[in-house]
């Protein structure tokens, strides 16, 4: 099934109007209450915490393999499944799911541009019917090239073609807002708040000039980019946007919760 990486509501609606396609899996990463009030037909709700480790002090790290096996087995994932992901917040949790799919080596996926906001704004309908899934037996392997650790960043920091995209707020980046034992940013990191990439006048879709906007900040296709926030939730969206505009981007799942609380990591204010 050849679907674009970023799919529009009308494209997905047309797909759903066709005879049942067993290779399509729609994942809803909205708040649970939102899902129960109404969701896209065929969508199954995955609470975001199901794909996180949840272990303090770095709760945003990727879930253990056994936990991911349970989630994706329940969802009935197969190597041929095409996953469409959406959320109700502009792409953070949807992007985190796409990063997780990359981390387990599953490459068939799309992001519903603007998520639930865009779906409703384009006049599409919702249902309260919860689909029945056929489970599969999934055994995932984590790709260390996708799941970035502290050592990966420390080993690259001095290279001219390497750049860190800090997706947090300017106050977190400067160190003015305290969220860890050490506050500030990774040396050389460029700050671009995740919400800067959402078009509030277009139902939270990815802004149409995202590539040019990012290039002006120094995020270009010749750079090797790692993105992070506090817990790799907001940077789920910046990872997604980076992929959408053709950047060489990876995600640091420990994010500031790990870096800012680590005894030896360098921090700039």
Tab-separated table of C-alpha atoms in Angstrom:
chain	number	residue	atom	x	y	z
A	1	UNK	CA	0.000	0.000	0.000
A	2	UNK	CA	1.789	3.129	-1.226
A	3	UNK	CA	0.600	5.973	0.974
A	4	UNK	CA	2.406	9.282	1.510
A	5	UNK	CA	4.238	9.798	4.793
A	6	UNK	CA	2.063	12.828	5.574
A	7	UNK	CA	-1.544	12.046	4.663
A	8	UNK	CA	-4.418	14.548	4.526
A	9	UNK	CA	-7.854	13.890	6.071
A	10	UNK	CA	-9.542	13.716	2.666
A	11	UNK	CA	-7.017	11.091	1.506
A	12	UNK	CA	-7.618	8.951	4.580
A	13	UNK	CA	-11.397	9.371	4.296
A	14	UNK	CA	-11.253	8.169	0.669
A	15	UNK	CA	-9.217	5.162	1.767
A	16	UNK	CA	-11.717	4.287	4.500
A	17	UNK	CA	-14.572	4.468	2.007
A	18	UNK	CA	-13.046	1.579	0.043
A	19	UNK	CA	-13.710	-2.104	0.821
A	20	UNK	CA	-12.099	-3.250	4.079
A	21	UNK	CA	-8.303	-3.285	3.940
A	22	UNK	CA	-6.788	-5.601	6.528
A	23	UNK	CA	-3.340	-4.106	6.081
A	24	UNK	CA	-4.379	-0.687	7.402
A	25	UNK	CA	-4.042	0.019	11.119
A	26	UNK	CA	-5.176	3.415	12.454
A	27	UNK	CA	-3.690	4.325	15.831
A	28	UNK	CA	-5.319	7.019	17.961
A	29	UNK	CA	-2.876	8.669	20.399
A	30	UNK	CA	-5.442	11.148	21.753
A	31	UNK	CA	-6.496	11.531	25.359
A	32	UNK	CA	-8.607	8.503	26.322
A	33	UNK	CA	-11.685	10.623	27.033
A	34	UNK	CA	-11.398	12.197	23.583
A	35	UNK	CA	-11.218	8.751	21.985
A	36	UNK	CA	-14.309	7.543	23.840
A	37	UNK	CA	-16.264	10.641	22.796
A	38	UNK	CA	-15.531	9.948	19.139
A	39	UNK	CA	-12.683	8.771	16.917
A	40	UNK	CA	-11.895	7.982	13.295
A	41	UNK	CA	-13.674	4.845	12.110
A	42	UNK	CA	-11.476	1.794	12.689
A	43	UNK	CA	-9.019	3.608	14.954
A	44	UNK	CA	-7.717	1.878	18.063
A	45	UNK	CA	-6.608	3.887	21.081
A	46	UNK	CA	-3.066	3.489	22.389
A	47	UNK	CA	-2.377	5.411	25.621
A	48	UNK	CA	1.003	7.120	25.128
A	49	UNK	CA	2.427	5.667	28.354
A	50	UNK	CA	2.190	2.187	26.816
A	51	UNK	CA	5.200	2.939	24.583
A	52	UNK	CA	7.276	4.630	27.332
A	53	UNK	CA	9.417	3.048	30.036
A	54	UNK	CA	7.811	5.233	32.715
A	55	UNK	CA	10.845	4.714	34.943
A	56	UNK	CA	11.982	7.787	36.915
A	57	UNK	CA	14.066	9.860	36.696
A	58	UNK	CA	13.865	9.407	32.888
A	59	UNK	CA	10.277	8.255	32.239
A	60	UNK	CA	10.284	9.138	28.542
A	61	UNK	CA	12.733	6.462	27.452
A	62	UNK	CA	11.506	3.787	25.066
A	63	UNK	CA	9.554	0.971	26.707
A	64	UNK	CA	11.282	-2.370	27.340
A	65	UNK	CA	11.110	-4.906	24.504
A	66	UNK	CA	8.634	-7.124	26.395
A	67	UNK	CA	6.240	-4.181	26.813
A	68	UNK	CA	6.518	-3.221	23.127
A	69	UNK	CA	5.915	-6.850	22.122
A	70	UNK	CA	2.657	-6.829	24.105
A	71	UNK	CA	1.496	-3.517	22.575
A	72	UNK	CA	2.231	-4.401	18.958
A	73	UNK	CA	0.983	-7.985	19.303
A	74	UNK	CA	-2.308	-6.622	20.663
A	75	UNK	CA	-2.494	-4.208	17.709
A	76	UNK	CA	-2.060	-7.095	15.280
A	77	UNK	CA	1.028	-5.590	13.663
A	78	UNK	CA	2.553	-7.531	10.756
A	79	UNK	CA	5.504	-6.584	8.505
A	80	UNK	CA	2.954	-5.574	5.813
A	81	UNK	CA	0.721	-3.442	8.071
A	82	UNK	CA	0.479	0.221	7.081
A	83	UNK	CA	0.015	2.294	10.228
A	84	UNK	CA	-1.733	5.684	10.185
A	85	UNK	CA	-1.177	7.644	13.405
A	86	UNK	CA	-2.943	10.726	14.736
A	87	UNK	CA	-3.438	12.601	18.004
A	88	UNK	CA	-5.374	15.613	19.310
A	89	UNK	CA	-2.449	17.916	20.104
A	90	UNK	CA	-0.704	18.716	16.832
A	91	UNK	CA	1.569	15.714	16.442
A	92	UNK	CA	3.664	15.126	19.570
A	93	UNK	CA	2.381	11.693	20.535
A	94	UNK	CA	1.785	10.691	16.924
A	95	UNK	CA	5.401	11.566	16.153
A	96	UNK	CA	6.568	9.630	19.196
A	97	UNK	CA	4.710	6.562	17.880
A	98	UNK	CA	6.326	6.984	14.451
A	99	UNK	CA	9.761	7.231	16.094
A	100	UNK	CA	8.902	4.029	18.011
A	101	UNK	CA	7.941	2.289	14.762
A	102	UNK	CA	11.301	3.351	13.321
A	103	UNK	CA	12.995	2.065	16.481
A	104	UNK	CA	11.500	-1.422	15.977
A	105	UNK	CA	12.219	-1.386	12.236
A	106	UNK	CA	8.633	-0.994	10.998
A	107	UNK	CA	8.728	1.323	7.973
A	108	UNK	CA	5.143	1.415	6.680
A	109	UNK	CA	3.419	4.383	8.303
A	110	UNK	CA	1.757	7.744	7.743
A	111	UNK	CA	0.979	10.757	9.907
A	112	UNK	CA	-2.498	12.247	9.619
A	113	UNK	CA	-1.588	15.901	9.085
A	114	UNK	CA	-3.105	17.991	11.882
A	115	UNK	CA	-4.577	14.908	13.528
A	116	UNK	CA	-8.069	15.031	14.977
A	117	UNK	CA	-8.253	18.841	14.638
A	118	UNK	CA	-7.729	18.682	10.870
A	119	UNK	CA	-10.025	15.651	10.512
A	120	UNK	CA	-12.915	17.559	12.095
A	121	UNK	CA	-12.074	20.830	10.329
A	122	UNK	CA	-12.333	19.046	6.983
A	123	UNK	CA	-15.856	17.867	7.825
A	124	UNK	CA	-15.128	14.191	8.457
A	125	UNK	CA	-17.223	12.096	10.819
A	126	UNK	CA	-16.377	10.267	14.046
A	127	UNK	CA	-17.627	7.030	15.568
A	128	UNK	CA	-17.804	5.605	19.092
A	129	UNK	CA	-17.508	2.038	17.836
A	130	UNK	CA	-14.366	0.307	19.126
A	131	UNK	CA	-12.829	-2.054	16.568
A	132	UNK	CA	-12.034	-5.689	17.299
A	133	UNK	CA	-8.437	-6.507	16.433
A	134	UNK	CA	-6.833	-9.833	15.554
A	135	UNK	CA	-3.668	-10.133	17.648
A	136	UNK	CA	-0.359	-11.298	16.169
A	137	UNK	CA	2.862	-12.570	17.717
A	138	UNK	CA	5.354	-9.709	17.508
A	139	UNK	CA	8.984	-9.967	18.563
A	140	UNK	CA	10.696	-6.581	18.200
A	141	UNK	CA	14.369	-5.641	18.086
A	142	UNK	CA	15.437	-2.095	19.004
A	143	UNK	CA	17.597	-0.354	16.389
A	144	UNK	CA	20.442	1.492	18.205
A	145	UNK	CA	20.858	3.746	15.152
A	146	UNK	CA	17.370	5.164	15.892
A	147	UNK	CA	17.431	5.191	19.702
A	148	UNK	CA	20.064	7.791	20.597
A	149	UNK	CA	21.932	7.780	23.922
A	150	UNK	CA	24.158	10.312	25.744
A	151	UNK	CA	27.328	8.715	24.356
A	152	UNK	CA	26.094	9.168	20.771
A	153	UNK	CA	25.752	12.923	21.320
A	154	UNK	CA	29.038	13.314	23.196
A	155	UNK	CA	30.842	11.463	20.408
A	156	UNK	CA	29.466	13.768	17.691
A	157	UNK	CA	29.395	17.194	19.370
A	158	UNK	CA	32.625	18.490	17.825
A	159	UNK	CA	31.724	17.594	14.239
A	160	UNK	CA	30.759	20.417	11.897
A	161	UNK	CA	27.901	18.496	10.254
A	162	UNK	CA	26.247	17.601	13.587
A	163	UNK	CA	23.508	19.668	15.225
A	164	UNK	CA	21.100	19.228	18.135
A	165	UNK	CA	17.520	20.478	17.758
A	166	UNK	CA	16.195	21.489	21.174
A	167	UNK	CA	12.391	21.421	20.830
A	168	UNK	CA	11.690	22.888	24.268
A	169	UNK	CA	10.500	26.395	25.083
A	170	UNK	CA	13.004	29.296	24.972
A	171	UNK	CA	12.782	29.556	28.798
A	172	UNK	CA	13.812	25.914	29.207
A	173	UNK	CA	16.585	26.305	26.620
A	174	UNK	CA	18.045	29.374	28.348
A	175	UNK	CA	17.902	27.710	31.762
A	176	UNK	CA	15.445	30.281	33.105
A	177	UNK	CA	12.839	27.560	33.629
A	178	UNK	CA	14.165	24.766	35.829
A	179	UNK	CA	13.195	21.203	34.959
A	180	UNK	CA	16.273	19.252	36.126
A	181	UNK	CA	19.273	19.479	38.449
A	182	UNK	CA	21.151	21.297	35.673
A	183	UNK	CA	19.293	23.752	33.449
A	184	UNK	CA	20.161	25.264	30.083
A	185	UNK	CA	20.990	23.403	26.885
A	186	UNK	CA	23.412	21.026	25.198
A	187	UNK	CA	26.432	23.003	23.862
A	188	UNK	CA	25.795	24.074	20.255
A	189	UNK	CA	22.108	23.118	20.336
A	190	UNK	CA	19.678	25.244	18.308
A	191	UNK	CA	16.352	26.073	19.911
A	192	UNK	CA	13.150	25.746	17.910
A	193	UNK	CA	10.039	25.258	20.030
A	194	UNK	CA	7.947	22.393	18.634
A	195	UNK	CA	4.829	24.560	18.367
A	196	UNK	CA	6.631	26.817	15.857
A	197	UNK	CA	6.140	24.083	13.261
A	198	UNK	CA	2.353	23.879	13.672
A	199	UNK	CA	0.048	26.090	11.625
A	200	UNK	CA	-2.596	27.305	14.059
A	201	UNK	CA	-4.563	28.802	11.162
A	202	UNK	CA	-4.688	25.455	9.377
A	203	UNK	CA	-5.961	23.037	12.068
A	204	UNK	CA	-2.467	22.381	13.480
A	205	UNK	CA	-1.110	20.913	10.258
A	206	UNK	CA	2.636	21.064	9.675
A	207	UNK	CA	3.372	24.571	8.398
A	208	UNK	CA	3.787	24.535	4.603
A	209	UNK	CA	7.098	26.428	4.719
A	210	UNK	CA	8.615	24.085	7.334
A	211	UNK	CA	11.637	23.194	5.192
A	212	UNK	CA	12.577	26.831	4.540
A	213	UNK	CA	11.840	27.823	8.142
A	214	UNK	CA	14.141	25.125	9.489
A	215	UNK	CA	16.866	25.809	6.922
A	216	UNK	CA	17.008	29.436	8.077
A	217	UNK	CA	17.747	28.158	11.601
A	218	UNK	CA	20.530	25.855	10.396
A	219	UNK	CA	18.622	22.579	10.044
A	220	UNK	CA	19.507	21.512	6.503
A	221	UNK	CA	19.675	18.208	4.641
A	222	UNK	CA	23.501	18.076	4.840
A	223	UNK	CA	23.412	18.041	8.658
A	224	UNK	CA	23.041	15.047	10.968
A	225	UNK	CA	20.388	16.181	13.436
A	226	UNK	CA	19.364	14.841	16.833
A	227	UNK	CA	16.215	16.240	18.398
A	228	UNK	CA	15.119	16.211	22.047
A	229	UNK	CA	12.828	17.976	24.550
A	230	UNK	CA	12.239	17.110	28.226
A	231	UNK	CA	10.931	13.577	27.667
A	232	UNK	CA	10.972	12.987	23.864
A	233	UNK	CA	7.276	13.807	23.536
A	234	UNK	CA	7.432	17.288	22.012
A	235	UNK	CA	10.460	16.124	20.031
A	236	UNK	CA	8.315	13.266	18.699
A	237	UNK	CA	6.717	15.981	16.570
A	238	UNK	CA	9.993	17.647	15.572
A	239	UNK	CA	11.342	14.204	14.604
A	240	UNK	CA	8.248	13.703	12.459
A	241	UNK	CA	8.590	17.128	10.808
A	242	UNK	CA	12.282	16.558	10.155
A	243	UNK	CA	11.467	13.306	8.352
A	244	UNK	CA	8.646	14.968	6.424
A	245	UNK	CA	10.979	17.639	4.984
A	246	UNK	CA	13.823	15.252	4.190
A	247	UNK	CA	16.217	15.922	7.062
A	248	UNK	CA	18.629	13.331	8.449
A	249	UNK	CA	17.100	13.307	11.919
A	250	UNK	CA	17.195	11.029	14.952
A	251	UNK	CA	15.624	11.243	18.411
A	252	UNK	CA	17.259	11.328	21.837
A	253	UNK	CA	14.803	9.468	24.057
A	254	UNK	CA	16.459	10.339	27.382
A	255	UNK	CA	16.063	14.031	26.496
A	256	UNK	CA	16.583	16.723	29.153
A	257	UNK	CA	15.253	14.545	31.973
A	258	UNK	CA	18.381	12.451	31.492
A	259	UNK	CA	20.913	15.032	30.229
A	260	UNK	CA	20.016	17.679	32.818
A	261	UNK	CA	20.211	15.198	35.705
A	262	UNK	CA	23.393	13.422	34.618
A	263	UNK	CA	26.483	14.275	36.711
A	264	UNK	CA	28.954	14.789	33.851
A	265	UNK	CA	27.016	16.072	30.819
A	266	UNK	CA	28.034	19.567	29.607
A	267	UNK	CA	25.367	22.271	29.899
A	268	UNK	CA	25.344	25.849	28.575
A	269	UNK	CA	23.101	28.675	29.774
